[in-house]
PDB file of C-alpha atoms and ligand atoms in Angstrom:
ATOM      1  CA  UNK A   1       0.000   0.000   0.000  1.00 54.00           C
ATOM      2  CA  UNK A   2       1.926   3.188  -1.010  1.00 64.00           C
ATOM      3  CA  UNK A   3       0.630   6.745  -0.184  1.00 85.00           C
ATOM      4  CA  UNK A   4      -2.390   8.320  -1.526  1.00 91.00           C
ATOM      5  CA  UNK A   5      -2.901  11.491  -3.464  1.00 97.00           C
ATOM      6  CA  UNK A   6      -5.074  13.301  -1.709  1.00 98.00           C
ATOM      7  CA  UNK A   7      -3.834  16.411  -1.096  1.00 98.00           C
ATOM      8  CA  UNK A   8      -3.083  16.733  -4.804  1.00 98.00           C
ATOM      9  CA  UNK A   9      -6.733  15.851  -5.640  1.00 98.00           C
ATOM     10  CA  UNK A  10      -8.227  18.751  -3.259  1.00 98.00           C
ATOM     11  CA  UNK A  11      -6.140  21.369  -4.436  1.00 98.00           C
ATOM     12  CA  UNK A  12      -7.143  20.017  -7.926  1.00 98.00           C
ATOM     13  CA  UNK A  13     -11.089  20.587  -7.154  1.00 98.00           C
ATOM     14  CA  UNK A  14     -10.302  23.752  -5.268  1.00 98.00           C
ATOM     15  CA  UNK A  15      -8.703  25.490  -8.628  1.00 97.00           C
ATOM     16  CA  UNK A  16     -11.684  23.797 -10.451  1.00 97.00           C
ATOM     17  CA  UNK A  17     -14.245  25.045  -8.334  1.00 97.00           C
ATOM     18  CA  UNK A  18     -15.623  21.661  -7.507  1.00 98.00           C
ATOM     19  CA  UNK A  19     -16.811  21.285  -3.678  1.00 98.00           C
ATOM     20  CA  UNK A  20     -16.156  17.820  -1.716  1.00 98.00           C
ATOM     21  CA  UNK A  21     -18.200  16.181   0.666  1.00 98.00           C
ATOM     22  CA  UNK A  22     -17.291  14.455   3.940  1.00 98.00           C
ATOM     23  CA  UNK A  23     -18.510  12.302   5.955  1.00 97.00           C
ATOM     24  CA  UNK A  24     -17.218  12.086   9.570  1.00 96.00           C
ATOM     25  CA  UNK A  25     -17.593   8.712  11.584  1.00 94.00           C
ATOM     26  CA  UNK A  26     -17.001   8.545  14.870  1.00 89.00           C
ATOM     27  CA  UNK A  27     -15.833   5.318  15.607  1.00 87.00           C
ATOM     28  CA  UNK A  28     -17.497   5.093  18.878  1.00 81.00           C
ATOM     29  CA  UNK A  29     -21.139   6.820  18.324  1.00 73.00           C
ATOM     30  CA  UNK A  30     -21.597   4.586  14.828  1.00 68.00           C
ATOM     31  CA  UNK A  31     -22.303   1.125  15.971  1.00 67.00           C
ATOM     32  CA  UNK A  32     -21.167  -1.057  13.720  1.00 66.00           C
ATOM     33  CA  UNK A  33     -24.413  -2.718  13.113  1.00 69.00           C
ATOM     34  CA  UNK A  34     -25.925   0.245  11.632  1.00 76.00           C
ATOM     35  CA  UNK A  35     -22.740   1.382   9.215  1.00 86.00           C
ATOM     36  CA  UNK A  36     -24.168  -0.668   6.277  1.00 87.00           C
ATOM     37  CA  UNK A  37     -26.973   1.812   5.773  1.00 88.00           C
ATOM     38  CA  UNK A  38     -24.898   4.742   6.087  1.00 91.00           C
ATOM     39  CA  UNK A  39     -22.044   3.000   3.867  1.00 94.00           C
ATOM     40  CA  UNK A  40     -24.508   2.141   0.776  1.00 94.00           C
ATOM     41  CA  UNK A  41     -25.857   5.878   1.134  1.00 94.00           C
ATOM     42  CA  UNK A  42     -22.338   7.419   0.802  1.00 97.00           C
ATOM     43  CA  UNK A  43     -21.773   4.747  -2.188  1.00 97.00           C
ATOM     44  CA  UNK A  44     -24.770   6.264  -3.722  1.00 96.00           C
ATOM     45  CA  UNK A  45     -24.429   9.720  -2.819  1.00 96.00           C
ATOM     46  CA  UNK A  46     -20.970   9.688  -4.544  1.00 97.00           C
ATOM     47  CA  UNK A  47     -19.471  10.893  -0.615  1.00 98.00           C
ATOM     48  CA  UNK A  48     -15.851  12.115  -1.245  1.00 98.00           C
ATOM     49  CA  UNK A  49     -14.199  10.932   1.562  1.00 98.00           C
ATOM     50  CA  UNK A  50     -14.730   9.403   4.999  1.00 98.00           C
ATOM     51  CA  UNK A  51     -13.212  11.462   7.918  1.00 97.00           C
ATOM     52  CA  UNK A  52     -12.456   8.978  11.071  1.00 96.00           C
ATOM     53  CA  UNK A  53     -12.170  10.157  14.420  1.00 92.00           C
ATOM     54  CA  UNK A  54     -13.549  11.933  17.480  1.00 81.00           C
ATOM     55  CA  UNK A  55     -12.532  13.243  20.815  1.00 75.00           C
ATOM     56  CA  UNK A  56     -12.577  10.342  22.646  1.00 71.00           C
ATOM     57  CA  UNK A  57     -12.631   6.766  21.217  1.00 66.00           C
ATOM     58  CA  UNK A  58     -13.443   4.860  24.432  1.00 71.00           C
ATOM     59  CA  UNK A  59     -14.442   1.316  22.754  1.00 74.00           C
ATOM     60  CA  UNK A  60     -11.091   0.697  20.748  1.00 78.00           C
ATOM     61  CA  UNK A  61     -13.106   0.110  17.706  1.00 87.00           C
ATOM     62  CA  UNK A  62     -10.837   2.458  15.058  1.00 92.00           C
ATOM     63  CA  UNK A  63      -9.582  -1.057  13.740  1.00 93.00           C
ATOM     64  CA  UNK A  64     -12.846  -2.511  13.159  1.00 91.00           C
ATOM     65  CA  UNK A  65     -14.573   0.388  11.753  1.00 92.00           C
ATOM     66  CA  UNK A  66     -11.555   1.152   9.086  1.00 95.00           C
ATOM     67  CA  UNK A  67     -11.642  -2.288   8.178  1.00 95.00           C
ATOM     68  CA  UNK A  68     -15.599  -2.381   8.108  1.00 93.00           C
ATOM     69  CA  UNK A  69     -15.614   0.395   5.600  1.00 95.00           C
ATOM     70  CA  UNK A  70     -12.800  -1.159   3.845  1.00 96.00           C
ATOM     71  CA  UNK A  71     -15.236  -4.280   2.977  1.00 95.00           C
ATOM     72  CA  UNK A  72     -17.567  -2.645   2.129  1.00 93.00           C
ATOM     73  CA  UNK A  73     -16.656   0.325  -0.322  1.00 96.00           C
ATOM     74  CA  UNK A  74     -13.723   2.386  -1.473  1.00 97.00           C
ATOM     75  CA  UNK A  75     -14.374   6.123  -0.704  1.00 98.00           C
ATOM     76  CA  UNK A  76     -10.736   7.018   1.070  1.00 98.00           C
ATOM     77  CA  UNK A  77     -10.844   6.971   4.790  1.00 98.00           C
ATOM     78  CA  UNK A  78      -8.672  10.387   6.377  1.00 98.00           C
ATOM     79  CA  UNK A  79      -8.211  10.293   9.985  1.00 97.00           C
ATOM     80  CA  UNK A  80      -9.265  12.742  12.413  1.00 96.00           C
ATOM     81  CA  UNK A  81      -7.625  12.013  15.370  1.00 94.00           C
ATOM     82  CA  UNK A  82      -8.585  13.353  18.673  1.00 87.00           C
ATOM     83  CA  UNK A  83      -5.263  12.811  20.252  1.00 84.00           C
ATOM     84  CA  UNK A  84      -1.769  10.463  19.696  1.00 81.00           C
ATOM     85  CA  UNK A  85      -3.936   6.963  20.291  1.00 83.00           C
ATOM     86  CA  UNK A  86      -6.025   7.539  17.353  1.00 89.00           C
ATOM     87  CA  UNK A  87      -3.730   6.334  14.482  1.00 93.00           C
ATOM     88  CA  UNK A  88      -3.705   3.362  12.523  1.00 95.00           C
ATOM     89  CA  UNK A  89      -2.346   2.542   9.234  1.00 95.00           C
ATOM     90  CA  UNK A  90      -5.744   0.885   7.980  1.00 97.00           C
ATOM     91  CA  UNK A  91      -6.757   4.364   6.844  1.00 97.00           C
ATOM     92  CA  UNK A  92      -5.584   6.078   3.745  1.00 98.00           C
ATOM     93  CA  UNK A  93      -4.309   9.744   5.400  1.00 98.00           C
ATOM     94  CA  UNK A  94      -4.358  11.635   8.412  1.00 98.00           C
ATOM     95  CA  UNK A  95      -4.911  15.371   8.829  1.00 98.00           C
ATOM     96  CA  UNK A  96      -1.851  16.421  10.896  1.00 97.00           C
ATOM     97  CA  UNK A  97      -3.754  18.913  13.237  1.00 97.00           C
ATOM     98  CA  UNK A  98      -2.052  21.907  14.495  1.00 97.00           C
ATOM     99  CA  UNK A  99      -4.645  23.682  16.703  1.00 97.00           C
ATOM    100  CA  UNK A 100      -4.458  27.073  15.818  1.00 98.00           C
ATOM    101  CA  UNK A 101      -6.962  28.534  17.198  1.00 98.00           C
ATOM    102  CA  UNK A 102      -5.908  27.022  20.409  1.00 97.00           C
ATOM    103  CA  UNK A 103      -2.618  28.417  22.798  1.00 97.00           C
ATOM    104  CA  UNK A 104      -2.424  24.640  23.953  1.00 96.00           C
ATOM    105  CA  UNK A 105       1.379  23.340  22.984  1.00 97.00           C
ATOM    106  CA  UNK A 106       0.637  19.910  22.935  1.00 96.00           C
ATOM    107  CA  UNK A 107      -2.480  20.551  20.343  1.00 96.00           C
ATOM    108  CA  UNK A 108       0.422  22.927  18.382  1.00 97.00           C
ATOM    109  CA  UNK A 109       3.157  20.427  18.362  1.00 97.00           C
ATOM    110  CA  UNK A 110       3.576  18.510  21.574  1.00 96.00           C
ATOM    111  CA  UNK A 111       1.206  15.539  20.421  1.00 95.00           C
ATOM    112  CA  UNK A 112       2.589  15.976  16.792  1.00 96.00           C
ATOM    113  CA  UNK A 113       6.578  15.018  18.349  1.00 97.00           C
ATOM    114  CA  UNK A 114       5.018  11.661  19.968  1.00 95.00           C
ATOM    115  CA  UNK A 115       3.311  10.775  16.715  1.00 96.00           C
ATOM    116  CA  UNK A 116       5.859  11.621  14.057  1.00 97.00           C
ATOM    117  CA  UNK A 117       8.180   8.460  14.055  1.00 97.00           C
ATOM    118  CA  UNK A 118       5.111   6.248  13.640  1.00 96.00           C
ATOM    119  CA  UNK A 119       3.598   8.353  10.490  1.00 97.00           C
ATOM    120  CA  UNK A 120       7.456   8.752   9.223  1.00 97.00           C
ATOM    121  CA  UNK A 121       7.113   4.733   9.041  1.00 97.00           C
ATOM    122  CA  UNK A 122       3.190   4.556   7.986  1.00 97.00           C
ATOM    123  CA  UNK A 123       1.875   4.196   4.748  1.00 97.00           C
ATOM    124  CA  UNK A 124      -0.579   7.544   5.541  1.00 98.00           C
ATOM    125  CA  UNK A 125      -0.509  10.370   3.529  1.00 98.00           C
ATOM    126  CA  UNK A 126       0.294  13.317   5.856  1.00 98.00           C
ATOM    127  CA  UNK A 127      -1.424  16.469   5.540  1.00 98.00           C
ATOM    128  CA  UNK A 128      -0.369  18.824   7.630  1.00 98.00           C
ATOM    129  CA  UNK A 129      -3.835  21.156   8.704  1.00 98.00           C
ATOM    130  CA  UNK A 130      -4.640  23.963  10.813  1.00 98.00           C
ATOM    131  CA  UNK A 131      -7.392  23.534  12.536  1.00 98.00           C
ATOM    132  CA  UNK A 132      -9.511  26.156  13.944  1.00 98.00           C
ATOM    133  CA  UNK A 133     -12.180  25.916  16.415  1.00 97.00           C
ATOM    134  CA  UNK A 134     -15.075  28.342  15.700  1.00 98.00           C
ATOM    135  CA  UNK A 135     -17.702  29.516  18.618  1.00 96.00           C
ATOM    136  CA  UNK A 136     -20.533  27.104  18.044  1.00 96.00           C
ATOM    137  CA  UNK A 137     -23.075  27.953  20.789  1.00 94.00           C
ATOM    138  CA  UNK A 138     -22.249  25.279  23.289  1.00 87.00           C
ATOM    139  CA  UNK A 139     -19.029  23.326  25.138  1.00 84.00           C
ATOM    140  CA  UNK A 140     -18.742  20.578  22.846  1.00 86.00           C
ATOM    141  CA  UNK A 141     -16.257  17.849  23.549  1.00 89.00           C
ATOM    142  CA  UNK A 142     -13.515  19.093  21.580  1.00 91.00           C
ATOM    143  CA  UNK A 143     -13.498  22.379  23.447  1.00 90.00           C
ATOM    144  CA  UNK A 144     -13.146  20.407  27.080  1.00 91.00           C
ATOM    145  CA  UNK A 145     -10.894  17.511  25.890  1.00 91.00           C
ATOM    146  CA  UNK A 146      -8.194  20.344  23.979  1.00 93.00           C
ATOM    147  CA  UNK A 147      -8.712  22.824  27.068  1.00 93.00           C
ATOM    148  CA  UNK A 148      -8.837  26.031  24.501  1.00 94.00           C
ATOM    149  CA  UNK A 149     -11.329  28.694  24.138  1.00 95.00           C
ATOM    150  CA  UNK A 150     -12.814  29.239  20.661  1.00 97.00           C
ATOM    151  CA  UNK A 151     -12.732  31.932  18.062  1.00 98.00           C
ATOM    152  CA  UNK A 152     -15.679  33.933  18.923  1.00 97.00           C
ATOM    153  CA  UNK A 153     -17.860  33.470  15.711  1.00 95.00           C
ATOM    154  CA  UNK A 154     -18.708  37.327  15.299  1.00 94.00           C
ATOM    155  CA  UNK A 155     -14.688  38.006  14.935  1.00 97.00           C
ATOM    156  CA  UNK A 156     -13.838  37.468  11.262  1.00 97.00           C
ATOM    157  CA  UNK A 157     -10.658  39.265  11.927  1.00 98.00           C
ATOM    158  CA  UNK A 158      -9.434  36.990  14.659  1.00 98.00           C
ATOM    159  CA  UNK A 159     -10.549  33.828  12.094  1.00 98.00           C
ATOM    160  CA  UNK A 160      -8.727  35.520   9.273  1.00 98.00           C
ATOM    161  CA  UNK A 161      -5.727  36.065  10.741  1.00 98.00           C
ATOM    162  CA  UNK A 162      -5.232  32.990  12.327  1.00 98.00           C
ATOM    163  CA  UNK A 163      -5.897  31.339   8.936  1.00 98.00           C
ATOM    164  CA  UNK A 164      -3.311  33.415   7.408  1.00 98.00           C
ATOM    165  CA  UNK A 165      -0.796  32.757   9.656  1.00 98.00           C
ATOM    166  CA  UNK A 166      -1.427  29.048   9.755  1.00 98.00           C
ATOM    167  CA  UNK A 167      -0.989  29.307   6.161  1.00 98.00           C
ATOM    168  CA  UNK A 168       2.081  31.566   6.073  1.00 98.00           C
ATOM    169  CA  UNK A 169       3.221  28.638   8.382  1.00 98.00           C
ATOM    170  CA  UNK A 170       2.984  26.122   5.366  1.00 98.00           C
ATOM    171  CA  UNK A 171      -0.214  24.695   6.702  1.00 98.00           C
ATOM    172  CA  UNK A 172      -1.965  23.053   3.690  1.00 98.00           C
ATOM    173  CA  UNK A 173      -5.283  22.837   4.538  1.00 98.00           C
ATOM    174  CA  UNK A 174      -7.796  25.203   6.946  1.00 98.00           C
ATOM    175  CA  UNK A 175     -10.207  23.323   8.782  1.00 98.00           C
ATOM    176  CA  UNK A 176     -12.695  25.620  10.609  1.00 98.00           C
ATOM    177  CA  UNK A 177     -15.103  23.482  13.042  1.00 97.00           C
ATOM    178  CA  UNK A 178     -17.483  24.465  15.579  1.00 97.00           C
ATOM    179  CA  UNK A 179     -17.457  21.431  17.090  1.00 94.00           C
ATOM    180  CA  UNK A 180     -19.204  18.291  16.691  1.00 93.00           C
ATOM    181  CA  UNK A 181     -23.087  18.645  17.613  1.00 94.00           C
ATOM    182  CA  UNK A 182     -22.761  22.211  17.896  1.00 96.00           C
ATOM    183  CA  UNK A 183     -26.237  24.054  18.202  1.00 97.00           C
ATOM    184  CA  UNK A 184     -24.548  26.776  15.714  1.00 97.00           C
ATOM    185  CA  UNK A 185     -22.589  26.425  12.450  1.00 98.00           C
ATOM    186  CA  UNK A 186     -20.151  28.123  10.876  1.00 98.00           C
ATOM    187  CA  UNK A 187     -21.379  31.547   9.423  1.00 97.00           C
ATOM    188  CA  UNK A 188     -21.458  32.377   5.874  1.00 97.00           C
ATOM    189  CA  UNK A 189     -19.340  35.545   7.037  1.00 97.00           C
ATOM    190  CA  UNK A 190     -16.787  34.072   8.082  1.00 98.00           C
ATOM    191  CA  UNK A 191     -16.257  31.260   5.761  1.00 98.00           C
ATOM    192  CA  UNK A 192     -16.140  33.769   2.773  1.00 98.00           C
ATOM    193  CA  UNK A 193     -13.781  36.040   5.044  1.00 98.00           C
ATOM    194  CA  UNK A 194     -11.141  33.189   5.585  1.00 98.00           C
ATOM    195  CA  UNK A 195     -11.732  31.804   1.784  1.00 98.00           C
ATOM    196  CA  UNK A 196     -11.316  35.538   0.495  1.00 98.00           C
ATOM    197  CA  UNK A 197      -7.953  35.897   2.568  1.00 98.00           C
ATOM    198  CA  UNK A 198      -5.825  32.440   1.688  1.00 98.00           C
ATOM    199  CA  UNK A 199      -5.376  29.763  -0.989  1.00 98.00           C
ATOM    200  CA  UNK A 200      -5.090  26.623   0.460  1.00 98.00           C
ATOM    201  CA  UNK A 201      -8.457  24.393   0.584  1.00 98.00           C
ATOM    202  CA  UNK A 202     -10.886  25.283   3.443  1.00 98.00           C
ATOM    203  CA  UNK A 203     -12.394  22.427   5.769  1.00 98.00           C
ATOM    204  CA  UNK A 204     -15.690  23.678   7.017  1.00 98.00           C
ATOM    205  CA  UNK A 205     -17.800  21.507   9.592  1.00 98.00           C
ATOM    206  CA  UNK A 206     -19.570  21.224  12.834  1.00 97.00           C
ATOM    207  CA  UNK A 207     -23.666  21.875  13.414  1.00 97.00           C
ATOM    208  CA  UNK A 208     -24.207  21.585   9.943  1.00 98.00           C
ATOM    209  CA  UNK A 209     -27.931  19.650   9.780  1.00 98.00           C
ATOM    210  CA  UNK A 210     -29.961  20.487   6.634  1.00 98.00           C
ATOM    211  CA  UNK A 211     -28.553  20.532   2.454  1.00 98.00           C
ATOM    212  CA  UNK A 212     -29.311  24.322   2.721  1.00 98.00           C
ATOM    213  CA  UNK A 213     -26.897  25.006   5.513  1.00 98.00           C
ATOM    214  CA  UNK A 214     -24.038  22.706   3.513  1.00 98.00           C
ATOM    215  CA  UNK A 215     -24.693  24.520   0.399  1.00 98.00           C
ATOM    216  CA  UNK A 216     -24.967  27.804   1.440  1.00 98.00           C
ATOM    217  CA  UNK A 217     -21.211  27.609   3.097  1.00 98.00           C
ATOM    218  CA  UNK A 218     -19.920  25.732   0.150  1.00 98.00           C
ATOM    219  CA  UNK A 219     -21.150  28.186  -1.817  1.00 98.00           C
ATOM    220  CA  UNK A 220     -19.241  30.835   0.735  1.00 98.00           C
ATOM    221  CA  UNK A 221     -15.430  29.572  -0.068  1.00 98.00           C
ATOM    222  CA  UNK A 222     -15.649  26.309   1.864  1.00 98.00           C
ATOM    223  CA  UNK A 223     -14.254  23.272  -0.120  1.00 98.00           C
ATOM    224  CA  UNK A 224     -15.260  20.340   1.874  1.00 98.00           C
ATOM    225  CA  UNK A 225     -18.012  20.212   3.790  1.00 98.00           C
ATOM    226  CA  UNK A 226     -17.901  17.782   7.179  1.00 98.00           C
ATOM    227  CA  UNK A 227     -20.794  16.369   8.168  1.00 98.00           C
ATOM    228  CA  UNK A 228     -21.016  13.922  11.225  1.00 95.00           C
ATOM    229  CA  UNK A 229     -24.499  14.132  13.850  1.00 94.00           C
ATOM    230  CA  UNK A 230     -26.923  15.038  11.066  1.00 95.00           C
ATOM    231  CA  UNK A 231     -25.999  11.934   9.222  1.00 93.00           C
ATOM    232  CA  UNK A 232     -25.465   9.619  12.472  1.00 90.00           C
ATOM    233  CA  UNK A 233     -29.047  10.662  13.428  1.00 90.00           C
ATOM    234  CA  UNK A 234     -30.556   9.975   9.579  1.00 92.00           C
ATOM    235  CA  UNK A 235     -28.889   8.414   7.292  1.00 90.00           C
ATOM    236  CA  UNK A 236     -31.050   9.049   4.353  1.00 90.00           C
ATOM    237  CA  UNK A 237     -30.228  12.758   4.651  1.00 95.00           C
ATOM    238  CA  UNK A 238     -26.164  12.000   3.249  1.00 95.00           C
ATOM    239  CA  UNK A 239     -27.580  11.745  -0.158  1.00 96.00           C
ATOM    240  CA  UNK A 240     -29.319  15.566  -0.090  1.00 97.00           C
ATOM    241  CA  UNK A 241     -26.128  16.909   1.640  1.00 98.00           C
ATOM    242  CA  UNK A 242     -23.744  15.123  -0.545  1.00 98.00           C
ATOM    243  CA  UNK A 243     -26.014  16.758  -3.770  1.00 98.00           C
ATOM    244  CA  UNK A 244     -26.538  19.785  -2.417  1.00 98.00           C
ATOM    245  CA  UNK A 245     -22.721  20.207  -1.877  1.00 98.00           C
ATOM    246  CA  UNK A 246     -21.445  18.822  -5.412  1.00 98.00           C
ATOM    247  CA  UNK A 247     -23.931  21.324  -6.761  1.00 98.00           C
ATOM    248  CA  UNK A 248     -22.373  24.297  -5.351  1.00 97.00           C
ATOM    249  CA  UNK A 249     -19.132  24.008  -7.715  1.00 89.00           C
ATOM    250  CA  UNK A 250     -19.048  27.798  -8.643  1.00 74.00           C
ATOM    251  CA  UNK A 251     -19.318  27.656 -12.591  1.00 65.00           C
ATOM    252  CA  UNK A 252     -17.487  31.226 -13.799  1.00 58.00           C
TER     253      UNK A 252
HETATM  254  C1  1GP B 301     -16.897  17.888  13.850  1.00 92.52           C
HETATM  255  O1  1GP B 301     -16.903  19.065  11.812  1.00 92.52           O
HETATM  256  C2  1GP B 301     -17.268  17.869  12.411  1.00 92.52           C
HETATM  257  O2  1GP B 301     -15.549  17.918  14.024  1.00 92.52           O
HETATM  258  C3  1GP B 301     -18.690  17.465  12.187  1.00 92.52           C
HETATM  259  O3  1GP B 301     -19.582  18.057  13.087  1.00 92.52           O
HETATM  260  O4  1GP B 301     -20.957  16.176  13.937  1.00 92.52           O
HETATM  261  O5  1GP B 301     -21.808  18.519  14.065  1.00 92.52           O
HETATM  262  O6  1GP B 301     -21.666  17.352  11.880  1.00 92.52           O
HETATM  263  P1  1GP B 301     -21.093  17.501  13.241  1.00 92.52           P
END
């Protein structure tokens, strides 16, 4: 198994104005039983790309679920790991979190020292991602388990900023996420601030529950759209998501 080109393929769509859809499993909320349904419905939907992780795994199933999807389809699976203990080389990549938002070291580069022998070794494409935490209108698990404080949602300029700098950095990817389950997404505002002000491909997720929502940020500058609780609560709403968000490519 050699490494993937996945990075590549992003920046590709970005340029091309195509939009990609994610969808996040968290290894420990999806029970196994139940991933057929939402595996055939990313098949159909033409999903991008899996995203695996959460901020706790606390039933060691990453193994199992990588390998479940494995079976059963062959959308690439990028992991999303809450901390060091959530790697394995069944997946295909890894976003390389930096925590940007955050003024936690070990979330800037502490955690990334521990791990960096065993991806030096691993078959995972690396991409190395800044990762912002937006105000989302609750404390969701990442904010207690990374012991930061969010971007306050109505400060574009703090957003913007930090996105530049992550990117003057030599981040290659911005992911901006309120926050699993969180009551409020991302705002349009902001999303087409931080697109407007840097180049690399934009990660937008967190609270986002109806096609409209996805679309609408899409259609602001973000070029993949994560979506995780919406889908773990109703499958059949993937395939309206995953539509909605191919059909926001921006056609000049
Ligand atoms: C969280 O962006 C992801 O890190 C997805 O969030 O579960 O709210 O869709 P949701």
């Amino acid at each position: 198994m050699g490494k993937t080109d996945i990075y590549d393929s992003l920046v590709k769509a970005k340029k091309e104005g195509k939009k990609k859809f994610v969808v996040l499993i968290d290894p420990d909320k999806v029970r196994l039983g139940n991933m057929d349904k939402v595996l055939q419905n990313a098949v159909d939907a033409g999903v991008d790309y899996f995203f695996i992780g959460g901020s706790l795994i606390v039933n060691n199933m990453l193994d199992q679920c990588l390998e479940q999807i494995k079976e059963q389809c062959h959308i690439p699976m990028i992991l999303f790991p809450g901390n060091s203990l959530q790697l394995s080389w069944k997946a295909d990549a890894i976003l390389f979190l930096s925590l940007i938002s955050g003024r936690n070291p070990d979330l800037l580069i502490g955690n990334h020292v521990i791990a960096a022998p065993y991806l030096k070794l691993s078959p995972l494409e690396v991409m190395p991602t800044g990762y912002m935490l937006i105000e989302g209108g609750a404390s969701t698990s990442v904010l207690y388990m990374s012991n930061t404080r969010p971007i306050p949602s109505q400060k574009e300029d703090i957003a913007v900023c930090t996105a530049m700098a992550g990117e003057m950095l030599g981040l290659r990817l911005l992911y901006m996420d309120a926050g699993s389950g969180a009551p409020n997404p991302i705002p349009v505002g902001i999303v087409e601030s931080v697109s407007g002000a840097t180049e690399i491909p934009l990660i937008v997720g967190g609270g986002i529950r109806t096609a409209e929502k996805a679309w609408e940020n899409a259609r602001a500058g973000a070029d993949v759209i994560v979506v995780g609780t919406a889908i773990e609560k109703d499958p059949s709403l993937l395939i309206e998501m995953a539509d909605a968000v191919h059909g926001a490519q921006k056609v000049e």
